[in-house]
Amino acid sequence: MNKIDELKNSIMSQIAEYYRLAHRDDGVFDATHSRINYAGRIFDENELLNLTDAALEFWLTAGKWTKQFESGLADFLGIKHVLLVNSGSSANLLAFMALTSPLLGERTIKRGDEVITVAAGFPTTVAPIIQYGAVPVFVDVDLNGNIRPDLLNAALSVKTKAVFAAHTLGNPFALKEVKDFCRHHNLWLIEDNCDALGAQYQNCYTGTFGDVGTSSFYPPHHMTMGEGGAVYTDNPTLKKILLSMRDWGRDCWCETGFDNTCGCRFSGKFGTLPEGYDHKYVYSHFGYNLKATDLQAAIGCAQLEKLPEFIRKRRENFAFLRSSLRDCRDIFILPETTENSEPSWFGFMLTRRDNTPFSRNELAQHLEANRIQTRNLFAGNLTRHPCFESLVEGCDYRIAGTLTNTDKIMNDSLWIGVYPGMSEAKLDYMVKTIKKFIK
Ligand SMILES: Cc1ncc(COP(=O)(O)O)c(C=O)c1O
């Protein structure tokens, strides 16, 4: 063994002990002091080992760990192409912008075209549509926060080009109906799968039904690498566009650190460039640099191994809360699993029924005062936020029908965690604290 290997072995051999001393959670729950977060990273020495390995290798940008992660996630999802990016928001941006590529001919989304979406969700599902100059058309959601397929027809216009919606809190939206609608009207479907990794619909993973799916690997999500995200597709043309736009808009597809993969680096003819202009610097799109680093991917590889267990635990925790709070149905609207699906729950949403003698914020404050972290369903109704003040309804965006349930969720819903870091003692404490409040 040479000196370098010896040193590396010595460093790696100490990681497990470091993890045990510095990070391992003893799992003890003290009802008078412990805080119950809605989510958090779950990891062991394997994430630290991979991260250290990648750090010592010092490739830094996308490299072998990125490739390993992309193919691992593709295998998990049963999809052909996965691209790692630096966040779920970047994944949404890239997924949407790919559909504006001229390579898509008549189906290219142009400025002024419409995209059907919802306002009860995370802002970066909608932001790329507005930033580009397309027009989001908001339809109402059901009381699980998912897009209502029965409202799609009324939202359709000659300008509609796509549907872009999230599987809210890990519960799939009605994919069959939405997909049938898209197929019938020749529309793109983007699934924001950021909160639903591992959810299944008719025995296939969400994110693989539409033309493009997206994931987030921010710490509260189903798996993490700190910051990170992914876009996935089965469509080879979209893959080519996604790759180009992720990597500066270039035409070249060399991996980082490699040259002349195409074999004709100095012999192509592009646009009105001179013959043989270096393919490495030929741009077929106005792109970004949304790549993640190999350090992130290395953590992701270890997390991917744990993903099936994370999903199982989230389902188990959800089931515990659902059955323990069953007798509160006269006070709360409880989450309902979408037909033909097996959700991969991100959280447990409680929506107070009209005329209950407390407000959502009073409940939230009670839970927070008892060290139980709560979250609203993100923006609630995005169209009511300050970022919409400079936009003109009917011009910059449309609302198809009313957003009655969206407003109900904005006013009356909150959610609590089901992440794998929950123990039965924590779940039980949450149930008791909620019940004590509503008594
Ligand atoms: C539905 C949804 N889409 C997109 C995102 C953005 O992901 P990121 O925080 O990784 O940018 C989030 C974030 O939580 C989300 O909940």
Short mmCIF file of N, CA and C and ligand atoms in Angstrom, two decimals, residues 87-89 92 122 124-125 166 192 194-195 216 218 221 228 378, ligand 1:
data_model
loop_
_atom_site.label_atom_id
_atom_site.label_comp_id
_atom_site.label_asym_id
_atom_site.label_seq_id
_atom_site.Cartn_x
_atom_site.Cartn_y
_atom_site.Cartn_z
N SER A 87 -30.72 22.31 -7.17
CA SER A 87 -31.87 22.45 -6.27
C SER A 87 -33.14 21.99 -6.97
N GLY A 88 -34.20 21.84 -6.19
CA GLY A 88 -35.50 21.52 -6.78
C GLY A 88 -36.02 22.69 -7.60
N SER A 89 -35.73 23.90 -7.15
CA SER A 89 -36.16 25.08 -7.90
C SER A 89 -35.44 25.14 -9.25
N ASN A 92 -37.09 22.66 -11.50
CA ASN A 92 -38.33 23.19 -12.09
C ASN A 92 -38.03 24.20 -13.20
N PHE A 122 -45.76 25.59 -3.90
CA PHE A 122 -44.46 26.22 -3.70
C PHE A 122 -44.21 27.20 -4.85
N THR A 124 -41.73 28.18 -6.62
CA THR A 124 -40.84 27.94 -7.77
C THR A 124 -41.38 26.89 -8.74
N THR A 125 -42.62 26.44 -8.51
CA THR A 125 -43.30 25.69 -9.56
C THR A 125 -43.83 26.68 -10.60
N ALA A 166 -47.62 20.02 -8.87
CA ALA A 166 -46.90 19.22 -7.88
C ALA A 166 -47.81 18.15 -7.29
N ASP A 192 -44.02 18.24 -10.84
CA ASP A 192 -43.15 18.67 -9.75
C ASP A 192 -43.25 17.59 -8.68
N CYS A 194 -41.11 17.16 -6.30
CA CYS A 194 -40.15 17.53 -5.24
C CYS A 194 -40.57 17.03 -3.86
N ASP A 195 -41.88 16.92 -3.63
CA ASP A 195 -42.34 16.50 -2.31
C ASP A 195 -42.87 15.07 -2.32
N SER A 216 -36.39 17.48 -5.39
CA SER A 216 -35.57 18.36 -4.55
C SER A 216 -34.86 17.50 -3.51
N TYR A 218 -33.22 19.11 -0.89
CA TYR A 218 -33.03 20.01 0.26
C TYR A 218 -33.33 19.20 1.52
N HIS A 221 -36.55 17.10 2.53
CA HIS A 221 -37.19 16.23 1.54
C HIS A 221 -36.88 14.75 1.79
N GLY A 228 -29.76 20.39 -3.67
CA GLY A 228 -29.70 19.48 -4.82
C GLY A 228 -31.08 19.24 -5.39
N PHE A 378 -47.02 25.94 2.18
CA PHE A 378 -46.16 26.85 1.43
C PHE A 378 -46.85 28.20 1.21
C1 LIG B 1 -43.32 21.32 -4.41
C2 LIG B 1 -41.95 21.95 -4.35
N1 LIG B 1 -41.34 22.26 -5.50
C3 LIG B 1 -40.11 22.81 -5.51
C4 LIG B 1 -39.43 23.06 -4.35
C5 LIG B 1 -38.08 23.71 -4.40
O1 LIG B 1 -37.04 22.87 -3.98
P1 LIG B 1 -35.64 23.50 -3.49
O2 LIG B 1 -35.86 24.01 -2.12
O3 LIG B 1 -34.69 22.35 -3.54
O4 LIG B 1 -35.29 24.57 -4.44
C6 LIG B 1 -40.03 22.76 -3.13
C7 LIG B 1 -39.31 23.04 -1.88
O5 LIG B 1 -39.59 22.56 -0.82
C8 LIG B 1 -41.32 22.19 -3.13
O6 LIG B 1 -41.95 21.90 -1.98
#
